[in-house]
Amino acid sequence: MTLLHLFDLDGTLMYGSAAPVEISRQLGLEREIAEIERAFGAREIGPQDFARAARELWSDLTPLHVRAAFDGAPWLAGIRDVWQEIRGRGDYCAVVSLSPSFFVELLLEWGAHAAHGSVFPEVPFTRPVDVTGAMTPEGKLTVADRLCERFGVTRADCVAYGDSMTDAVLFAALPRSVAVNARPHLAERATHVYEGRDLREAYQLVGGTRPGVAAS
């Protein structure tokens, strides 16, 4: 049986940080993005308002800033190793995130089969963000269903990895989930819980098994 592994980015693949934070750090705008993140976490704004605010904040963003943010981010160890093993098994791995598409898609370089984020214009920005392209928690499940169709699997063949309530819709819809350095209210909904900084360890909670087959 083929599996599809679906990874969140912020707080999951990245330890204690998020793509918008790392991008803003390159521009010296840590305080400003912290307020936007706070408002989002408190549900004072939604994904569309977040995308609009981030686009305005990053008016001076360049591709060099994006690359520096990506290269300097506090990634979990072993991401490329895990994705290489997934590919070697004939399984699939994808990243589905609320973070900007121009950042999320860089993870294709590390071996993800697919990477989906909130749709932003090209960097440097010359156009406003189309907020209808902002990823939502419900949108993650929609993307998951499209990836299932693309790869010829079903929801029963999926594993979700996440850390916050933006992943709760996926966790509720899929049979297997790994809470990675997660908030308690998501960990309670997970089939596996991992605390640490090595994705290889989180993957081993589910990576060696298939439905009805003992772990090797």
JSON list of C-alpha atoms in Angstrom, two decimals:
[
{"chain": "A", "resi": 1, "resn": "MET", "atom": "CA", "xyz": [0.00, 0.00, 0.00]},
{"chain": "A", "resi": 2, "resn": "THR", "atom": "CA", "xyz": [1.29, 3.44, -0.98]},
{"chain": "A", "resi": 3, "resn": "LEU", "atom": "CA", "xyz": [1.25, 6.22, 1.64]},
{"chain": "A", "resi": 4, "resn": "LEU", "atom": "CA", "xyz": [1.04, 9.98, 1.25]},
{"chain": "A", "resi": 5, "resn": "HIS", "atom": "CA", "xyz": [2.80, 11.93, 4.01]},
{"chain": "A", "resi": 6, "resn": "LEU", "atom": "CA", "xyz": [1.48, 15.49, 4.44]},
{"chain": "A", "resi": 7, "resn": "PHE", "atom": "CA", "xyz": [3.72, 17.91, 6.33]},
{"chain": "A", "resi": 8, "resn": "ASP", "atom": "CA", "xyz": [2.87, 21.27, 7.81]},
{"chain": "A", "resi": 9, "resn": "LEU", "atom": "CA", "xyz": [5.78, 23.73, 7.75]},
{"chain": "A", "resi": 10, "resn": "ASP", "atom": "CA", "xyz": [5.62, 26.35, 10.52]},
{"chain": "A", "resi": 11, "resn": "GLY", "atom": "CA", "xyz": [6.37, 24.83, 13.90]},
{"chain": "A", "resi": 12, "resn": "THR", "atom": "CA", "xyz": [6.47, 21.36, 12.36]},
{"chain": "A", "resi": 13, "resn": "LEU", "atom": "CA", "xyz": [9.35, 21.18, 9.89]},
{"chain": "A", "resi": 14, "resn": "MET", "atom": "CA", "xyz": [10.70, 24.39, 11.43]},
{"chain": "A", "resi": 15, "resn": "TYR", "atom": "CA", "xyz": [11.46, 24.31, 15.15]},
{"chain": "A", "resi": 16, "resn": "GLY", "atom": "CA", "xyz": [9.95, 27.13, 17.19]},
{"chain": "A", "resi": 17, "resn": "SER", "atom": "CA", "xyz": [9.57, 29.49, 14.27]},
{"chain": "A", "resi": 18, "resn": "ALA", "atom": "CA", "xyz": [7.62, 30.15, 11.09]},
{"chain": "A", "resi": 19, "resn": "ALA", "atom": "CA", "xyz": [8.35, 31.24, 7.55]},
{"chain": "A", "resi": 20, "resn": "PRO", "atom": "CA", "xyz": [6.78, 34.72, 8.02]},
{"chain": "A", "resi": 21, "resn": "VAL", "atom": "CA", "xyz": [8.96, 35.25, 11.09]},
{"chain": "A", "resi": 22, "resn": "GLU", "atom": "CA", "xyz": [12.14, 34.21, 9.29]},
{"chain": "A", "resi": 23, "resn": "ILE", "atom": "CA", "xyz": [11.28, 36.36, 6.26]},
{"chain": "A", "resi": 24, "resn": "SER", "atom": "CA", "xyz": [10.55, 39.38, 8.46]},
{"chain": "A", "resi": 25, "resn": "ARG", "atom": "CA", "xyz": [13.79, 38.85, 10.37]},
{"chain": "A", "resi": 26, "resn": "GLN", "atom": "CA", "xyz": [15.69, 39.48, 7.14]},
{"chain": "A", "resi": 27, "resn": "LEU", "atom": "CA", "xyz": [13.97, 42.86, 6.85]},
{"chain": "A", "resi": 28, "resn": "GLY", "atom": "CA", "xyz": [14.36, 43.86, 10.50]},
{"chain": "A", "resi": 29, "resn": "LEU", "atom": "CA", "xyz": [10.60, 43.59, 11.03]},
{"chain": "A", "resi": 30, "resn": "GLU", "atom": "CA", "xyz": [10.43, 41.04, 13.84]},
{"chain": "A", "resi": 31, "resn": "ARG", "atom": "CA", "xyz": [8.23, 43.22, 16.06]},
{"chain": "A", "resi": 32, "resn": "GLU", "atom": "CA", "xyz": [5.77, 43.97, 13.29]},
{"chain": "A", "resi": 33, "resn": "ILE", "atom": "CA", "xyz": [5.31, 40.35, 12.22]},
{"chain": "A", "resi": 34, "resn": "ALA", "atom": "CA", "xyz": [5.00, 39.31, 15.87]},
{"chain": "A", "resi": 35, "resn": "GLU", "atom": "CA", "xyz": [1.92, 41.52, 16.21]},
{"chain": "A", "resi": 36, "resn": "ILE", "atom": "CA", "xyz": [0.38, 40.08, 13.04]},
{"chain": "A", "resi": 37, "resn": "GLU", "atom": "CA", "xyz": [1.13, 36.54, 14.26]},
{"chain": "A", "resi": 38, "resn": "ARG", "atom": "CA", "xyz": [-0.40, 37.37, 17.64]},
{"chain": "A", "resi": 39, "resn": "ALA", "atom": "CA", "xyz": [-3.58, 38.65, 16.02]},
{"chain": "A", "resi": 40, "resn": "PHE", "atom": "CA", "xyz": [-3.80, 35.54, 13.87]},
{"chain": "A", "resi": 41, "resn": "GLY", "atom": "CA", "xyz": [-3.23, 33.23, 16.80]},
{"chain": "A", "resi": 42, "resn": "ALA", "atom": "CA", "xyz": [-5.94, 35.06, 18.75]},
{"chain": "A", "resi": 43, "resn": "ARG", "atom": "CA", "xyz": [-8.28, 34.70, 15.76]},
{"chain": "A", "resi": 44, "resn": "GLU", "atom": "CA", "xyz": [-8.62, 38.46, 15.47]},
{"chain": "A", "resi": 45, "resn": "ILE", "atom": "CA", "xyz": [-7.68, 38.09, 11.80]},
{"chain": "A", "resi": 46, "resn": "GLY", "atom": "CA", "xyz": [-7.97, 35.17, 9.40]},
{"chain": "A", "resi": 47, "resn": "PRO", "atom": "CA", "xyz": [-5.66, 33.79, 6.70]},
{"chain": "A", "resi": 48, "resn": "GLN", "atom": "CA", "xyz": [-6.78, 36.34, 4.10]},
{"chain": "A", "resi": 49, "resn": "ASP", "atom": "CA", "xyz": [-6.15, 39.33, 6.39]},
{"chain": "A", "resi": 50, "resn": "PHE", "atom": "CA", "xyz": [-2.83, 37.80, 7.38]},
{"chain": "A", "resi": 51, "resn": "ALA", "atom": "CA", "xyz": [-1.77, 37.49, 3.73]},
{"chain": "A", "resi": 52, "resn": "ARG", "atom": "CA", "xyz": [-2.79, 41.08, 3.01]},
{"chain": "A", "resi": 53, "resn": "ALA", "atom": "CA", "xyz": [-0.89, 42.40, 6.05]},
{"chain": "A", "resi": 54, "resn": "ALA", "atom": "CA", "xyz": [2.20, 40.35, 5.26]},
{"chain": "A", "resi": 55, "resn": "ARG", "atom": "CA", "xyz": [2.25, 41.56, 1.65]},
{"chain": "A", "resi": 56, "resn": "GLU", "atom": "CA", "xyz": [2.15, 45.15, 2.86]},
{"chain": "A", "resi": 57, "resn": "LEU", "atom": "CA", "xyz": [4.84, 44.54, 5.47]},
{"chain": "A", "resi": 58, "resn": "TRP", "atom": "CA", "xyz": [7.18, 42.91, 2.95]},
{"chain": "A", "resi": 59, "resn": "SER", "atom": "CA", "xyz": [7.07, 45.66, 0.33]},
{"chain": "A", "resi": 60, "resn": "ASP", "atom": "CA", "xyz": [10.90, 45.70, 0.13]},
{"chain": "A", "resi": 61, "resn": "LEU", "atom": "CA", "xyz": [11.33, 41.93, -0.05]},
{"chain": "A", "resi": 62, "resn": "THR", "atom": "CA", "xyz": [13.76, 40.51, -2.61]},
{"chain": "A", "resi": 63, "resn": "PRO", "atom": "CA", "xyz": [14.62, 36.96, -3.67]},
{"chain": "A", "resi": 64, "resn": "LEU", "atom": "CA", "xyz": [17.89, 37.30, -1.74]},
{"chain": "A", "resi": 65, "resn": "HIS", "atom": "CA", "xyz": [15.93, 37.93, 1.46]},
{"chain": "A", "resi": 66, "resn": "VAL", "atom": "CA", "xyz": [13.77, 34.88, 0.80]},
{"chain": "A", "resi": 67, "resn": "ARG", "atom": "CA", "xyz": [16.77, 32.64, 0.18]},
{"chain": "A", "resi": 68, "resn": "ALA", "atom": "CA", "xyz": [18.54, 33.92, 3.29]},
{"chain": "A", "resi": 69, "resn": "ALA", "atom": "CA", "xyz": [15.41, 33.31, 5.37]},
{"chain": "A", "resi": 70, "resn": "PHE", "atom": "CA", "xyz": [15.11, 29.78, 4.02]},
{"chain": "A", "resi": 71, "resn": "ASP", "atom": "CA", "xyz": [18.77, 28.91, 4.46]},
{"chain": "A", "resi": 72, "resn": "GLY", "atom": "CA", "xyz": [18.93, 30.37, 7.97]},
{"chain": "A", "resi": 73, "resn": "ALA", "atom": "CA", "xyz": [15.67, 28.91, 9.31]},
{"chain": "A", "resi": 74, "resn": "PRO", "atom": "CA", "xyz": [15.75, 26.51, 12.30]},
{"chain": "A", "resi": 75, "resn": "TRP", "atom": "CA", "xyz": [14.79, 23.41, 10.35]},
{"chain": "A", "resi": 76, "resn": "LEU", "atom": "CA", "xyz": [14.42, 20.04, 12.03]},
{"chain": "A", "resi": 77, "resn": "ALA", "atom": "CA", "xyz": [17.27, 17.68, 11.30]},
{"chain": "A", "resi": 78, "resn": "GLY", "atom": "CA", "xyz": [16.78, 14.89, 8.81]},
{"chain": "A", "resi": 79, "resn": "ILE", "atom": "CA", "xyz": [14.11, 16.35, 6.56]},
{"chain": "A", "resi": 80, "resn": "ARG", "atom": "CA", "xyz": [15.87, 15.38, 3.34]},
{"chain": "A", "resi": 81, "resn": "ASP", "atom": "CA", "xyz": [16.71, 11.95, 4.76]},
{"chain": "A", "resi": 82, "resn": "VAL", "atom": "CA", "xyz": [13.05, 11.29, 5.56]},
{"chain": "A", "resi": 83, "resn": "TRP", "atom": "CA", "xyz": [11.85, 12.40, 2.16]},
{"chain": "A", "resi": 84, "resn": "GLN", "atom": "CA", "xyz": [14.51, 10.32, 0.45]},
{"chain": "A", "resi": 85, "resn": "GLU", "atom": "CA", "xyz": [13.35, 7.27, 2.41]},
{"chain": "A", "resi": 86, "resn": "ILE", "atom": "CA", "xyz": [9.72, 8.00, 1.56]},
{"chain": "A", "resi": 87, "resn": "ARG", "atom": "CA", "xyz": [10.60, 8.17, -2.10]},
{"chain": "A", "resi": 88, "resn": "GLY", "atom": "CA", "xyz": [12.64, 5.00, -1.83]},
{"chain": "A", "resi": 89, "resn": "ARG", "atom": "CA", "xyz": [9.62, 3.14, -0.46]},
{"chain": "A", "resi": 90, "resn": "GLY", "atom": "CA", "xyz": [7.52, 4.30, -3.38]},
{"chain": "A", "resi": 91, "resn": "ASP", "atom": "CA", "xyz": [5.50, 6.60, -1.12]},
{"chain": "A", "resi": 92, "resn": "TYR", "atom": "CA", "xyz": [4.81, 10.32, -1.52]},
{"chain": "A", "resi": 93, "resn": "CYS", "atom": "CA", "xyz": [5.54, 13.41, 0.56]},
{"chain": "A", "resi": 94, "resn": "ALA", "atom": "CA", "xyz": [4.05, 16.88, 0.30]},
{"chain": "A", "resi": 95, "resn": "VAL", "atom": "CA", "xyz": [4.12, 20.14, 2.24]},
{"chain": "A", "resi": 96, "resn": "VAL", "atom": "CA", "xyz": [0.82, 21.95, 2.80]},
{"chain": "A", "resi": 97, "resn": "SER", "atom": "CA", "xyz": [1.17, 25.23, 4.68]},
{"chain": "A", "resi": 98, "resn": "LEU", "atom": "CA", "xyz": [-0.49, 28.57, 5.33]},
{"chain": "A", "resi": 99, "resn": "SER", "atom": "CA", "xyz": [2.87, 30.27, 4.70]},
{"chain": "A", "resi": 100, "resn": "PRO", "atom": "CA", "xyz": [3.67, 32.06, 1.44]},
{"chain": "A", "resi": 101, "resn": "SER", "atom": "CA", "xyz": [3.93, 29.88, -1.65]},
{"chain": "A", "resi": 102, "resn": "PHE", "atom": "CA", "xyz": [7.23, 31.47, -2.70]},
{"chain": "A", "resi": 103, "resn": "PHE", "atom": "CA", "xyz": [8.82, 30.12, 0.50]},
{"chain": "A", "resi": 104, "resn": "VAL", "atom": "CA", "xyz": [7.01, 26.78, 0.77]},
{"chain": "A", "resi": 105, "resn": "GLU", "atom": "CA", "xyz": [7.87, 25.82, -2.79]},
{"chain": "A", "resi": 106, "resn": "LEU", "atom": "CA", "xyz": [11.59, 25.99, -2.03]},
{"chain": "A", "resi": 107, "resn": "LEU", "atom": "CA", "xyz": [11.11, 22.68, -0.20]},
{"chain": "A", "resi": 108, "resn": "LEU", "atom": "CA", "xyz": [10.71, 21.00, -3.57]},
{"chain": "A", "resi": 109, "resn": "GLU", "atom": "CA", "xyz": [14.50, 21.32, -3.74]},
{"chain": "A", "resi": 110, "resn": "TRP", "atom": "CA", "xyz": [14.74, 18.97, -0.74]},
{"chain": "A", "resi": 111, "resn": "GLY", "atom": "CA", "xyz": [12.72, 16.20, -2.30]},
{"chain": "A", "resi": 112, "resn": "ALA", "atom": "CA", "xyz": [9.05, 16.93, -1.63]},
{"chain": "A", "resi": 113, "resn": "HIS", "atom": "CA", "xyz": [6.77, 15.68, -4.39]},
{"chain": "A", "resi": 114, "resn": "ALA", "atom": "CA", "xyz": [4.53, 18.73, -3.96]},
{"chain": "A", "resi": 115, "resn": "ALA", "atom": "CA", "xyz": [4.49, 21.97, -1.96]},
{"chain": "A", "resi": 116, "resn": "HIS", "atom": "CA", "xyz": [1.44, 24.19, -1.50]},
{"chain": "A", "resi": 117, "resn": "GLY", "atom": "CA", "xyz": [1.16, 27.45, 0.43]},
{"chain": "A", "resi": 118, "resn": "SER", "atom": "CA", "xyz": [-0.82, 30.68, 0.39]},
{"chain": "A", "resi": 119, "resn": "VAL", "atom": "CA", "xyz": [-0.54, 32.05, -3.14]},
{"chain": "A", "resi": 120, "resn": "PHE", "atom": "CA", "xyz": [1.52, 35.24, -3.26]},
{"chain": "A", "resi": 121, "resn": "PRO", "atom": "CA", "xyz": [2.75, 37.25, -6.26]},
{"chain": "A", "resi": 122, "resn": "GLU", "atom": "CA", "xyz": [6.32, 36.85, -7.40]},
{"chain": "A", "resi": 123, "resn": "VAL", "atom": "CA", "xyz": [9.10, 38.49, -5.38]},
{"chain": "A", "resi": 124, "resn": "PRO", "atom": "CA", "xyz": [9.86, 41.39, -5.58]},
{"chain": "A", "resi": 125, "resn": "PHE", "atom": "CA", "xyz": [6.20, 42.30, -5.40]},
{"chain": "A", "resi": 126, "resn": "THR", "atom": "CA", "xyz": [4.70, 44.34, -8.20]},
{"chain": "A", "resi": 127, "resn": "ARG", "atom": "CA", "xyz": [1.11, 43.23, -7.65]},
{"chain": "A", "resi": 128, "resn": "PRO", "atom": "CA", "xyz": [-1.19, 42.98, -4.64]},
{"chain": "A", "resi": 129, "resn": "VAL", "atom": "CA", "xyz": [-1.82, 39.61, -3.10]},
{"chain": "A", "resi": 130, "resn": "ASP", "atom": "CA", "xyz": [-4.97, 37.83, -4.28]},
{"chain": "A", "resi": 131, "resn": "VAL", "atom": "CA", "xyz": [-6.42, 36.88, -0.91]},
{"chain": "A", "resi": 132, "resn": "THR", "atom": "CA", "xyz": [-8.63, 34.22, -2.46]},
{"chain": "A", "resi": 133, "resn": "GLY", "atom": "CA", "xyz": [-5.42, 32.21, -2.77]},
{"chain": "A", "resi": 134, "resn": "ALA", "atom": "CA", "xyz": [-4.75, 32.28, 0.97]},
{"chain": "A", "resi": 135, "resn": "MET", "atom": "CA", "xyz": [-4.50, 28.77, 2.41]},
{"chain": "A", "resi": 136, "resn": "THR", "atom": "CA", "xyz": [-6.93, 27.92, 5.20]},
{"chain": "A", "resi": 137, "resn": "PRO", "atom": "CA", "xyz": [-7.19, 24.93, 7.54]},
{"chain": "A", "resi": 138, "resn": "GLU", "atom": "CA", "xyz": [-10.09, 23.67, 5.43]},
{"chain": "A", "resi": 139, "resn": "GLY", "atom": "CA", "xyz": [-8.08, 24.39, 2.32]},
{"chain": "A", "resi": 140, "resn": "LYS", "atom": "CA", "xyz": [-5.38, 22.02, 3.55]},
{"chain": "A", "resi": 141, "resn": "LEU", "atom": "CA", "xyz": [-7.87, 19.17, 3.35]},
{"chain": "A", "resi": 142, "resn": "THR", "atom": "CA", "xyz": [-8.95, 20.26, -0.13]},
{"chain": "A", "resi": 143, "resn": "VAL", "atom": "CA", "xyz": [-5.31, 20.19, -1.23]},
{"chain": "A", "resi": 144, "resn": "ALA", "atom": "CA", "xyz": [-4.86, 16.80, 0.42]},
{"chain": "A", "resi": 145, "resn": "ASP", "atom": "CA", "xyz": [-7.79, 15.41, -1.56]},
{"chain": "A", "resi": 146, "resn": "ARG", "atom": "CA", "xyz": [-6.33, 16.77, -4.80]},
{"chain": "A", "resi": 147, "resn": "LEU", "atom": "CA", "xyz": [-2.98, 15.19, -3.98]},
{"chain": "A", "resi": 148, "resn": "CYS", "atom": "CA", "xyz": [-4.70, 11.89, -3.24]},
{"chain": "A", "resi": 149, "resn": "GLU", "atom": "CA", "xyz": [-6.23, 11.99, -6.71]},
{"chain": "A", "resi": 150, "resn": "ARG", "atom": "CA", "xyz": [-2.90, 12.96, -8.27]},
{"chain": "A", "resi": 151, "resn": "PHE", "atom": "CA", "xyz": [-0.99, 10.13, -6.60]},
{"chain": "A", "resi": 152, "resn": "GLY", "atom": "CA", "xyz": [-3.70, 7.49, -6.79]},
{"chain": "A", "resi": 153, "resn": "VAL", "atom": "CA", "xyz": [-4.31, 7.09, -3.06]},
{"chain": "A", "resi": 154, "resn": "THR", "atom": "CA", "xyz": [-7.17, 7.80, -0.66]},
{"chain": "A", "resi": 155, "resn": "ARG", "atom": "CA", "xyz": [-7.49, 9.57, 2.68]},
{"chain": "A", "resi": 156, "resn": "ALA", "atom": "CA", "xyz": [-7.05, 6.16, 4.31]},
{"chain": "A", "resi": 157, "resn": "ASP", "atom": "CA", "xyz": [-3.52, 6.10, 2.91]},
{"chain": "A", "resi": 158, "resn": "CYS", "atom": "CA", "xyz": [-2.48, 9.49, 4.35]},
{"chain": "A", "resi": 159, "resn": "VAL", "atom": "CA", "xyz": [-0.39, 10.56, 7.34]},
{"chain": "A", "resi": 160, "resn": "ALA", "atom": "CA", "xyz": [-0.53, 14.18, 8.57]},
{"chain": "A", "resi": 161, "resn": "TYR", "atom": "CA", "xyz": [2.22, 15.93, 10.52]},
{"chain": "A", "resi": 162, "resn": "GLY", "atom": "CA", "xyz": [1.40, 19.21, 12.28]},
{"chain": "A", "resi": 163, "resn": "ASP", "atom": "CA", "xyz": [1.72, 21.35, 15.37]},
{"chain": "A", "resi": 164, "resn": "SER", "atom": "CA", "xyz": [-1.25, 23.69, 15.75]},
{"chain": "A", "resi": 165, "resn": "MET", "atom": "CA", "xyz": [-5.00, 24.00, 15.36]},
{"chain": "A", "resi": 166, "resn": "THR", "atom": "CA", "xyz": [-4.54, 24.99, 11.72]},
{"chain": "A", "resi": 167, "resn": "ASP", "atom": "CA", "xyz": [-3.80, 21.27, 11.27]},
{"chain": "A", "resi": 168, "resn": "ALA", "atom": "CA", "xyz": [-6.85, 20.06, 13.21]},
{"chain": "A", "resi": 169, "resn": "VAL", "atom": "CA", "xyz": [-9.04, 19.63, 10.12]},
{"chain": "A", "resi": 170, "resn": "LEU", "atom": "CA", "xyz": [-6.47, 17.31, 8.55]},
{"chain": "A", "resi": 171, "resn": "PHE", "atom": "CA", "xyz": [-5.98, 15.40, 11.80]},
{"chain": "A", "resi": 172, "resn": "ALA", "atom": "CA", "xyz": [-9.73, 14.85, 12.09]},
{"chain": "A", "resi": 173, "resn": "ALA", "atom": "CA", "xyz": [-10.10, 13.65, 8.50]},
{"chain": "A", "resi": 174, "resn": "LEU", "atom": "CA", "xyz": [-7.10, 11.32, 8.24]},
{"chain": "A", "resi": 175, "resn": "PRO", "atom": "CA", "xyz": [-6.54, 8.03, 10.05]},
{"chain": "A", "resi": 176, "resn": "ARG", "atom": "CA", "xyz": [-2.94, 8.67, 11.12]},
{"chain": "A", "resi": 177, "resn": "SER", "atom": "CA", "xyz": [-1.36, 11.85, 12.42]},
{"chain": "A", "resi": 178, "resn": "VAL", "atom": "CA", "xyz": [1.83, 12.91, 14.16]},
{"chain": "A", "resi": 179, "resn": "ALA", "atom": "CA", "xyz": [1.77, 15.94, 16.45]},
{"chain": "A", "resi": 180, "resn": "VAL", "atom": "CA", "xyz": [5.27, 17.44, 16.15]},
{"chain": "A", "resi": 181, "resn": "ASN", "atom": "CA", "xyz": [6.25, 19.79, 18.98]},
{"chain": "A", "resi": 182, "resn": "ALA", "atom": "CA", "xyz": [2.55, 20.52, 19.07]},
{"chain": "A", "resi": 183, "resn": "ARG", "atom": "CA", "xyz": [0.27, 22.52, 21.26]},
{"chain": "A", "resi": 184, "resn": "PRO", "atom": "CA", "xyz": [-1.64, 20.33, 23.74]},
{"chain": "A", "resi": 185, "resn": "HIS", "atom": "CA", "xyz": [-5.03, 20.76, 22.08]},
{"chain": "A", "resi": 186, "resn": "LEU", "atom": "CA", "xyz": [-3.66, 19.30, 18.83]},
{"chain": "A", "resi": 187, "resn": "ALA", "atom": "CA", "xyz": [-1.58, 16.60, 20.50]},
{"chain": "A", "resi": 188, "resn": "GLU", "atom": "CA", "xyz": [-4.79, 15.27, 22.06]},
{"chain": "A", "resi": 189, "resn": "ARG", "atom": "CA", "xyz": [-6.16, 14.69, 18.57]},
{"chain": "A", "resi": 190, "resn": "ALA", "atom": "CA", "xyz": [-3.07, 12.90, 17.20]},
{"chain": "A", "resi": 191, "resn": "THR", "atom": "CA", "xyz": [-2.40, 9.20, 16.87]},
{"chain": "A", "resi": 192, "resn": "HIS", "atom": "CA", "xyz": [1.30, 9.83, 17.65]},
{"chain": "A", "resi": 193, "resn": "VAL", "atom": "CA", "xyz": [3.09, 12.61, 19.52]},
{"chain": "A", "resi": 194, "resn": "TYR", "atom": "CA", "xyz": [6.70, 13.67, 19.00]},
{"chain": "A", "resi": 195, "resn": "GLU", "atom": "CA", "xyz": [8.80, 16.23, 20.87]},
{"chain": "A", "resi": 196, "resn": "GLY", "atom": "CA", "xyz": [12.26, 16.93, 19.52]},
{"chain": "A", "resi": 197, "resn": "ARG", "atom": "CA", "xyz": [14.32, 18.33, 16.68]},
{"chain": "A", "resi": 198, "resn": "ASP", "atom": "CA", "xyz": [14.81, 15.38, 14.31]},
{"chain": "A", "resi": 199, "resn": "LEU", "atom": "CA", "xyz": [12.17, 14.56, 11.73]},
{"chain": "A", "resi": 200, "resn": "ARG", "atom": "CA", "xyz": [13.63, 11.07, 11.34]},
{"chain": "A", "resi": 201, "resn": "GLU", "atom": "CA", "xyz": [12.45, 10.26, 14.84]},
{"chain": "A", "resi": 202, "resn": "ALA", "atom": "CA", "xyz": [8.95, 11.60, 14.17]},
{"chain": "A", "resi": 203, "resn": "TYR", "atom": "CA", "xyz": [8.75, 9.67, 10.90]},
{"chain": "A", "resi": 204, "resn": "GLN", "atom": "CA", "xyz": [9.72, 6.41, 12.58]},
{"chain": "A", "resi": 205, "resn": "LEU", "atom": "CA", "xyz": [6.52, 6.57, 14.62]},
{"chain": "A", "resi": 206, "resn": "VAL", "atom": "CA", "xyz": [4.60, 5.77, 11.44]},
{"chain": "A", "resi": 207, "resn": "GLY", "atom": "CA", "xyz": [7.11, 5.29, 8.63]},
{"chain": "A", "resi": 208, "resn": "GLY", "atom": "CA", "xyz": [7.82, 1.63, 9.27]},
{"chain": "A", "resi": 209, "resn": "THR", "atom": "CA", "xyz": [4.22, 0.51, 9.21]},
{"chain": "A", "resi": 210, "resn": "ARG", "atom": "CA", "xyz": [1.41, -0.14, 6.77]},
{"chain": "A", "resi": 211, "resn": "PRO", "atom": "CA", "xyz": [-2.20, -0.80, 7.72]},
{"chain": "A", "resi": 212, "resn": "GLY", "atom": "CA", "xyz": [-2.35, -4.35, 9.03]},
{"chain": "A", "resi": 213, "resn": "VAL", "atom": "CA", "xyz": [1.42, -4.82, 8.78]},
{"chain": "A", "resi": 214, "resn": "ALA", "atom": "CA", "xyz": [3.76, -4.94, 11.75]},
{"chain": "A", "resi": 215, "resn": "ALA", "atom": "CA", "xyz": [6.59, -2.43, 11.96]},
{"chain": "A", "resi": 216, "resn": "SER", "atom": "CA", "xyz": [9.90, -3.70, 10.67]}
]
